Tab-separated table of C-alpha atoms in Angstrom:
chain	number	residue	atom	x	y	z
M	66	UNK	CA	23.118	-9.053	6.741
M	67	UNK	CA	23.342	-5.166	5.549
M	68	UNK	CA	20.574	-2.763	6.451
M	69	UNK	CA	19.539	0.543	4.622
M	70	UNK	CA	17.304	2.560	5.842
M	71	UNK	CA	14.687	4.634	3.455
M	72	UNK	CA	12.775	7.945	5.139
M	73	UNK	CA	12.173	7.162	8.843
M	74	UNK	CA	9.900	4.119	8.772
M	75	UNK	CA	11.246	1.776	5.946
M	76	UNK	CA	14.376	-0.809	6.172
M	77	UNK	CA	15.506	-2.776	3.817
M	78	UNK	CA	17.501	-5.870	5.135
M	79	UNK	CA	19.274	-7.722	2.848
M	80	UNK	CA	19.796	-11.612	3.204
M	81	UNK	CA	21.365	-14.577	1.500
M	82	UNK	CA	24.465	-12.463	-0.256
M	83	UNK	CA	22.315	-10.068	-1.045
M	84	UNK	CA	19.724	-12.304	-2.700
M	85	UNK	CA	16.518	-11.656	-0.502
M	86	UNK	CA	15.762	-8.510	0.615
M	87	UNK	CA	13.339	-7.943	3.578
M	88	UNK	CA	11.054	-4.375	2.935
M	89	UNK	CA	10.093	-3.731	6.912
M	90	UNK	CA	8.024	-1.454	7.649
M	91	UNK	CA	9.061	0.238	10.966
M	92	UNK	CA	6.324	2.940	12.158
M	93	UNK	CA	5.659	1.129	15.334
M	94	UNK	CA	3.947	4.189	17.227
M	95	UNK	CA	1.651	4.545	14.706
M	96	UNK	CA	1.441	0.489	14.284
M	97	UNK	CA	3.076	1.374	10.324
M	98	UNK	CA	-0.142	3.287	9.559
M	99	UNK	CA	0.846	4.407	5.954
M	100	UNK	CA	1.633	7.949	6.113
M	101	UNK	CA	2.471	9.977	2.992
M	102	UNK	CA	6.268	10.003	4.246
M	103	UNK	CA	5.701	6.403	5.063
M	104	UNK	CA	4.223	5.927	1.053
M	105	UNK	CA	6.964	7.947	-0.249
M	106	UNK	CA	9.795	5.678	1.518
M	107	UNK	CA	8.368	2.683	0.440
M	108	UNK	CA	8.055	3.991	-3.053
M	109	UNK	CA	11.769	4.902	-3.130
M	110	UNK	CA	12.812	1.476	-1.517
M	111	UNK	CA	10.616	-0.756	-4.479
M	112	UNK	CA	12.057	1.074	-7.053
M	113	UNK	CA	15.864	0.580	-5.669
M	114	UNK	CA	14.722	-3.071	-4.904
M	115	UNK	CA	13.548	-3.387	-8.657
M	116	UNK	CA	16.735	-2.137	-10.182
M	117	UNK	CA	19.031	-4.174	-7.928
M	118	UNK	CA	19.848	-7.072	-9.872
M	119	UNK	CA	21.568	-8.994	-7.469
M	120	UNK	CA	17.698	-8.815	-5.292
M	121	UNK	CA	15.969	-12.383	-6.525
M	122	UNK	CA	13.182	-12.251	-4.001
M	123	UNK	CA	11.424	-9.282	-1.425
M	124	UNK	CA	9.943	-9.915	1.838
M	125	UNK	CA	7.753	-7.652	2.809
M	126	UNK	CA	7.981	-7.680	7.073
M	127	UNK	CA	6.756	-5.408	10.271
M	128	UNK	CA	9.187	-4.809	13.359
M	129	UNK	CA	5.550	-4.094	14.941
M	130	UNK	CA	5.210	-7.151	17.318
M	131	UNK	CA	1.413	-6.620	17.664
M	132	UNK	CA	0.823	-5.367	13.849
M	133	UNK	CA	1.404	-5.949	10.233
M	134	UNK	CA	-0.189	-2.828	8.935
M	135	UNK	CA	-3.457	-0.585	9.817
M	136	UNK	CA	-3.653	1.182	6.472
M	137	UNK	CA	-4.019	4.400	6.003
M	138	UNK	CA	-2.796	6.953	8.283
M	139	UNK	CA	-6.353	8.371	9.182
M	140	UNK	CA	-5.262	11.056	11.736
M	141	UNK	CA	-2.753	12.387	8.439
M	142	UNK	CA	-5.927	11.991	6.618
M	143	UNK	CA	-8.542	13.707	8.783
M	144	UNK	CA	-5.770	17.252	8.821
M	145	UNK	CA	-6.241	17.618	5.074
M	146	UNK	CA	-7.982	19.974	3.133
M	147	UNK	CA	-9.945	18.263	-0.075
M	148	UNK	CA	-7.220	19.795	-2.295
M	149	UNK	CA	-4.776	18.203	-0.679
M	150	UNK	CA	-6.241	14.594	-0.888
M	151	UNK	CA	-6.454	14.786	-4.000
M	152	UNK	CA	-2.482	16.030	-4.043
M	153	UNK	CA	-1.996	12.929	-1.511
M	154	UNK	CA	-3.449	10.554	-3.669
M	155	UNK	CA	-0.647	9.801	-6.266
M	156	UNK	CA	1.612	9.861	-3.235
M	157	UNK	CA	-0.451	6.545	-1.898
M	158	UNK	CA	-0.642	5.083	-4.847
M	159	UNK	CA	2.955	4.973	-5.510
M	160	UNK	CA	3.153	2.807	-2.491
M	161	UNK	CA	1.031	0.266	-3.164
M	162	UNK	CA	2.045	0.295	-7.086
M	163	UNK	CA	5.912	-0.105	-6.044
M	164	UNK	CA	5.386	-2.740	-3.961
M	165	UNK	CA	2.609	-4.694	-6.782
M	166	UNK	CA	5.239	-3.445	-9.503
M	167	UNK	CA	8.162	-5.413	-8.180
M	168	UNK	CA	9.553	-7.803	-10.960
M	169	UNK	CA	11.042	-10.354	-8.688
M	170	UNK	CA	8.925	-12.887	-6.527
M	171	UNK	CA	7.285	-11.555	-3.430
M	172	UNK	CA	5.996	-12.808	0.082
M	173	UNK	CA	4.643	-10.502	2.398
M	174	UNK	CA	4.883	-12.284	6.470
M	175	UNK	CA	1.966	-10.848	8.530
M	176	UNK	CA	0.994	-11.254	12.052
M	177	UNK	CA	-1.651	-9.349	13.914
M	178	UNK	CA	-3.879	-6.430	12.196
M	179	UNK	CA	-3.245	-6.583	8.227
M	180	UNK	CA	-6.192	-3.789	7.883
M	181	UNK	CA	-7.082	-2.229	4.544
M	182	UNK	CA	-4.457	-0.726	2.890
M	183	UNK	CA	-2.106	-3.052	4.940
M	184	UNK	CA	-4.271	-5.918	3.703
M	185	UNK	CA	-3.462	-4.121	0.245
M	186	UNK	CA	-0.161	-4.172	0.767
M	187	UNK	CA	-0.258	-8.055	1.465
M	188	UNK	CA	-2.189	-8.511	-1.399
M	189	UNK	CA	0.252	-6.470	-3.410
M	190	UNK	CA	2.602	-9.736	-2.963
M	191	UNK	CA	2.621	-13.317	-5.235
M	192	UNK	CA	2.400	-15.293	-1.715
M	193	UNK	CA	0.906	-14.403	1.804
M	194	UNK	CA	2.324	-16.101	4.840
M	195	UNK	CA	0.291	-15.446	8.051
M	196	UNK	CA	1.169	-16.617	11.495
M	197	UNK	CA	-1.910	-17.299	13.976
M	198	UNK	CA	-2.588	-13.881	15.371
M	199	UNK	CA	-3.198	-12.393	11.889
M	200	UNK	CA	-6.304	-10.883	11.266
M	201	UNK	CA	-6.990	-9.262	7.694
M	202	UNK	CA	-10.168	-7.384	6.087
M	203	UNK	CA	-10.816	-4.036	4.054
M	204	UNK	CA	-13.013	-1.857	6.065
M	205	UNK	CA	-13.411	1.179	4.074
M	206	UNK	CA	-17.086	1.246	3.529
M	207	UNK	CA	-16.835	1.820	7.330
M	208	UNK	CA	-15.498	4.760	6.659
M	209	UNK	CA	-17.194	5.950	3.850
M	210	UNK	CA	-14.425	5.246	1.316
M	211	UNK	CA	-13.475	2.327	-0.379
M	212	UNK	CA	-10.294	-0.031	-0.773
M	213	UNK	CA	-7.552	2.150	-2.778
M	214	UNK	CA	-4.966	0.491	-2.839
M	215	UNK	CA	-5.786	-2.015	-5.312
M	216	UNK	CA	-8.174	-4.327	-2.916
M	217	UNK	CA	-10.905	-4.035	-5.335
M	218	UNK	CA	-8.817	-5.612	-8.128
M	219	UNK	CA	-6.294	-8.098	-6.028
M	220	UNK	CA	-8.804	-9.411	-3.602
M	221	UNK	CA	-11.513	-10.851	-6.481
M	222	UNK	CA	-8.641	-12.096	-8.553
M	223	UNK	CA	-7.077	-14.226	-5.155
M	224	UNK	CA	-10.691	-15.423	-4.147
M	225	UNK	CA	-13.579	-14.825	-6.547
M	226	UNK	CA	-16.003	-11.533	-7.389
M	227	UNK	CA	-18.486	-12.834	-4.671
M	228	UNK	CA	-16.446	-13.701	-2.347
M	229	UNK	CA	-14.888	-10.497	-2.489
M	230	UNK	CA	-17.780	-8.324	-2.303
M	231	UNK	CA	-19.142	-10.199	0.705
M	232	UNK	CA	-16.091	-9.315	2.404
M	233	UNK	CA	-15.895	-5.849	1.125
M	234	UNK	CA	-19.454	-4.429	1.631
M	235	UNK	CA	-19.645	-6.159	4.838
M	236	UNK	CA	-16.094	-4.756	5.884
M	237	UNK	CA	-15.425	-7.420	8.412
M	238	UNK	CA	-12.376	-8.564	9.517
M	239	UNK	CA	-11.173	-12.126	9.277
M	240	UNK	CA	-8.932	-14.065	11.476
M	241	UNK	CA	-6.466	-16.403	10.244
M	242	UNK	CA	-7.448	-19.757	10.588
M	243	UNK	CA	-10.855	-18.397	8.324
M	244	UNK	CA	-8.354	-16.352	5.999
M	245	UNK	CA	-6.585	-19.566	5.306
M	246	UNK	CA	-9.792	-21.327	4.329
M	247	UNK	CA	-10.893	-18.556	2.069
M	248	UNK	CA	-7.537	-17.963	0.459
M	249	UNK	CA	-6.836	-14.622	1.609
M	250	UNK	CA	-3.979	-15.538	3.110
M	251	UNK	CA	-1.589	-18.894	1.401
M	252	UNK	CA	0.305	-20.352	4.028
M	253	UNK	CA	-0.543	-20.591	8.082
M	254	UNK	CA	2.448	-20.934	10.737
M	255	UNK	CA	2.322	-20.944	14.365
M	256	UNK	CA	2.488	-17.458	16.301
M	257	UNK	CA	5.689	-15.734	15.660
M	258	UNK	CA	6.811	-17.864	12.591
M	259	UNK	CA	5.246	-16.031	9.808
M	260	UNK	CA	8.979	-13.471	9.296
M	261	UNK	CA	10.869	-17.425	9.367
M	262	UNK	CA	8.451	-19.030	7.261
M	263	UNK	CA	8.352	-16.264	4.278
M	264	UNK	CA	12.134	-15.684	4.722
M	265	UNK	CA	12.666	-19.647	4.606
M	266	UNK	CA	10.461	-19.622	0.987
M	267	UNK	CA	11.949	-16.974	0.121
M	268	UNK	CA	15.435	-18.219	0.485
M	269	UNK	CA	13.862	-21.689	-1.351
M	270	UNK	CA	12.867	-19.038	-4.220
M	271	UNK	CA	16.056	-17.379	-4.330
M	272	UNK	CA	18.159	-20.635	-5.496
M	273	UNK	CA	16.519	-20.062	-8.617
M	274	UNK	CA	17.738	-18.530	-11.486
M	275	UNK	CA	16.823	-15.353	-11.201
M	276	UNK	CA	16.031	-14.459	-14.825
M	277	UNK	CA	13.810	-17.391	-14.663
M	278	UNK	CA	12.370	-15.883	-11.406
M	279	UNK	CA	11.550	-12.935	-12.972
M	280	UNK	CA	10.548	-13.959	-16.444
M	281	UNK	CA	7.939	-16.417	-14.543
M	282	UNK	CA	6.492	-13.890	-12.417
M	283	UNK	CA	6.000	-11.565	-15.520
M	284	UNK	CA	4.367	-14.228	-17.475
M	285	UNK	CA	2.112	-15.233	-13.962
M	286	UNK	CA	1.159	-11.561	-14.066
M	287	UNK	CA	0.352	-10.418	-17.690
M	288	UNK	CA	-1.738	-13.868	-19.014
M	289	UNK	CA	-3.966	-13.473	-15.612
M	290	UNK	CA	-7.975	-12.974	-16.715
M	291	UNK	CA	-6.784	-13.386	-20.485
M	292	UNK	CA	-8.256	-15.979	-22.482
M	293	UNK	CA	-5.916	-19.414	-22.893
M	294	UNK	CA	-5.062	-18.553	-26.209
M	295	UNK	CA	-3.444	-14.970	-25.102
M	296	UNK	CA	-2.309	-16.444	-22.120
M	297	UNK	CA	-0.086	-18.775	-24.141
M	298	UNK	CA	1.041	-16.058	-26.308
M	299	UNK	CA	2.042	-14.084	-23.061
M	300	UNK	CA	3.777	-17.192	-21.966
M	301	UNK	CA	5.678	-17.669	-25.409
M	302	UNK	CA	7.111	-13.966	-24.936
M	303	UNK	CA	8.597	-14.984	-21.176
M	304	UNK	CA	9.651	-18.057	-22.500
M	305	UNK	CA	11.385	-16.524	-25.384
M	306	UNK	CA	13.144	-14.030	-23.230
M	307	UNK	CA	14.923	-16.412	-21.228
M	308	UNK	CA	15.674	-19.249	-23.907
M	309	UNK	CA	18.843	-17.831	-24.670
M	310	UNK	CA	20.130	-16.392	-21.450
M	311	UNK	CA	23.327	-16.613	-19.266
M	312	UNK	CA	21.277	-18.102	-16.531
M	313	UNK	CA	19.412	-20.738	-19.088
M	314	UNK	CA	23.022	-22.014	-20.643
M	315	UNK	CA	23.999	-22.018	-16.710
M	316	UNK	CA	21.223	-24.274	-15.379
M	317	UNK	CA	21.073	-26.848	-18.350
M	318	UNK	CA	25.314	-27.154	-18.125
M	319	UNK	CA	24.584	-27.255	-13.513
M	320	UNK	CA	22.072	-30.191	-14.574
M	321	UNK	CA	24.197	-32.274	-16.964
M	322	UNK	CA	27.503	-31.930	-14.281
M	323	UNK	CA	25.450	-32.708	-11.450
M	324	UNK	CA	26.589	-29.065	-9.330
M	325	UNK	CA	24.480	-26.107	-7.885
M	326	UNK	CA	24.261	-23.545	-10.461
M	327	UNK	CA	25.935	-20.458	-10.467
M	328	UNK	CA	23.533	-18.315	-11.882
M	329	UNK	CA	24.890	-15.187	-13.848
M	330	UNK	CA	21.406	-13.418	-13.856
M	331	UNK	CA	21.069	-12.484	-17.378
């Protein structure tokens, strides 16, 4: 396993030959409350992750035993000037966006507070794993804003437009066993599993070809809320851009000879 480290409070493991890569976010002091150095890093690490070819599937992880993410950094927040809020906000965005933007398969593995734009983060990801302790919700109202990093769009798409307001206007928080029922969260482990579990589906991913892997995810992403008709078109278009790959010619020629593939990845 190599490490890299972006900024202060982002590592990037990588796994499985390179294959999975683990985002961590490491602010424990501050339980990785998302500071703008802390948005910026994890910015620069998704787009690195997104160009790396070899990467087939993220993992987005704490080294906080207690915490996933608290969101925003409200103590950063409270020092600024209106002027420079509105200079933040780009800065916070890219965070959220680079993670959401990825164009490989992700599972975010949380445990403990996952708390509005840490819940946002989680959302940000195809597949939540959450381990017993977790405990999710987007408080804003609370605080007289409201969920910025992309709750208001990700949360009604995972569980419904009612659902979603109930949760958002009433800004409670939601522990796991409840998240599980609701969908807010996809898969529940014991304590302490939820880094194993997403790193074991992710490796289960990774087999994959990863053009496929990619192609899929675009297609998942692009037909979602469009009519079935468009959603087939967008489908056709994925379809078509892997029907004459490396990785296609790879996995029918793996089938026939009855061996792994060895995926080229393009």
């Amino acid at each position: 396993m190599s490490e890299e480290r972006f900024g202060e409070f982002v590592l990037v493991r990588r796994h499985e030959d390179g294959h999975v890569a683990e985002l961590a976010l490491d602010r424990p002091k501050a339980m990785n409350a998302v500071s703008s150095e802390m948005a910026r890093s994890l910015a620069g690490a998704c787009a690195a992750l997104g160009a790396d070819r070899d990467v087939r599937v993220v993992v987005l992880t704490s080294t906080h035993e207690r915490a996933f993410c608290v969101g925003a950094d409200l103590k950063e927040r409270n020092s600024f000037t209106d002027a420079e809020l509105v200079r933040q906000r780009p800065v916070a965005r890219g965070a959220y966006t680079g993670v959401l933007e990825l164009p490989m398969p992700t599972v975010a593995a949380v445990h403990g507070f996952a708390l509005g734009g840490g819940f946002e983060l989680a959302l940000s990801c195809d597949v939540i794993v959450a381990d017993r302790t977790a405990v999710v919700g987007l408080p804003e109202v609370s605080v007289g804003v409201i969920p910025g990093g992309g709750g208001t769009q990700l949360l009604p798409r995972r569980v419904g437009a009612a659902r979603a307001a109930e949760l958002i206007f009433t800004a409670r928080r939601v522990e796991a066993p409840e998240a599980r029922e609701l969908g807010l969260v996809d898969v529940l482990v014991d304590e302490g599993q939820d880094r194993a579990e997403a790193l074991s589906l992710a490796s289960r991913m990774a087999a994959n070809s990863p053009v496929g892997l990619r192609a899929a995810k675009r297609a998942l992403r692009l037909g979602h809320g469009l009519d079935l008709r468009a959603g087939l078109e967008v489908e056709d278009a994925a379809w078509r851009s892997v029907a004459f790959s490396g990785d296609r010619a790879e996995g029918v020629a793996a089938f026939n000879e009855k061996r792994a593939p060895r995926w080229p990845g393009e």
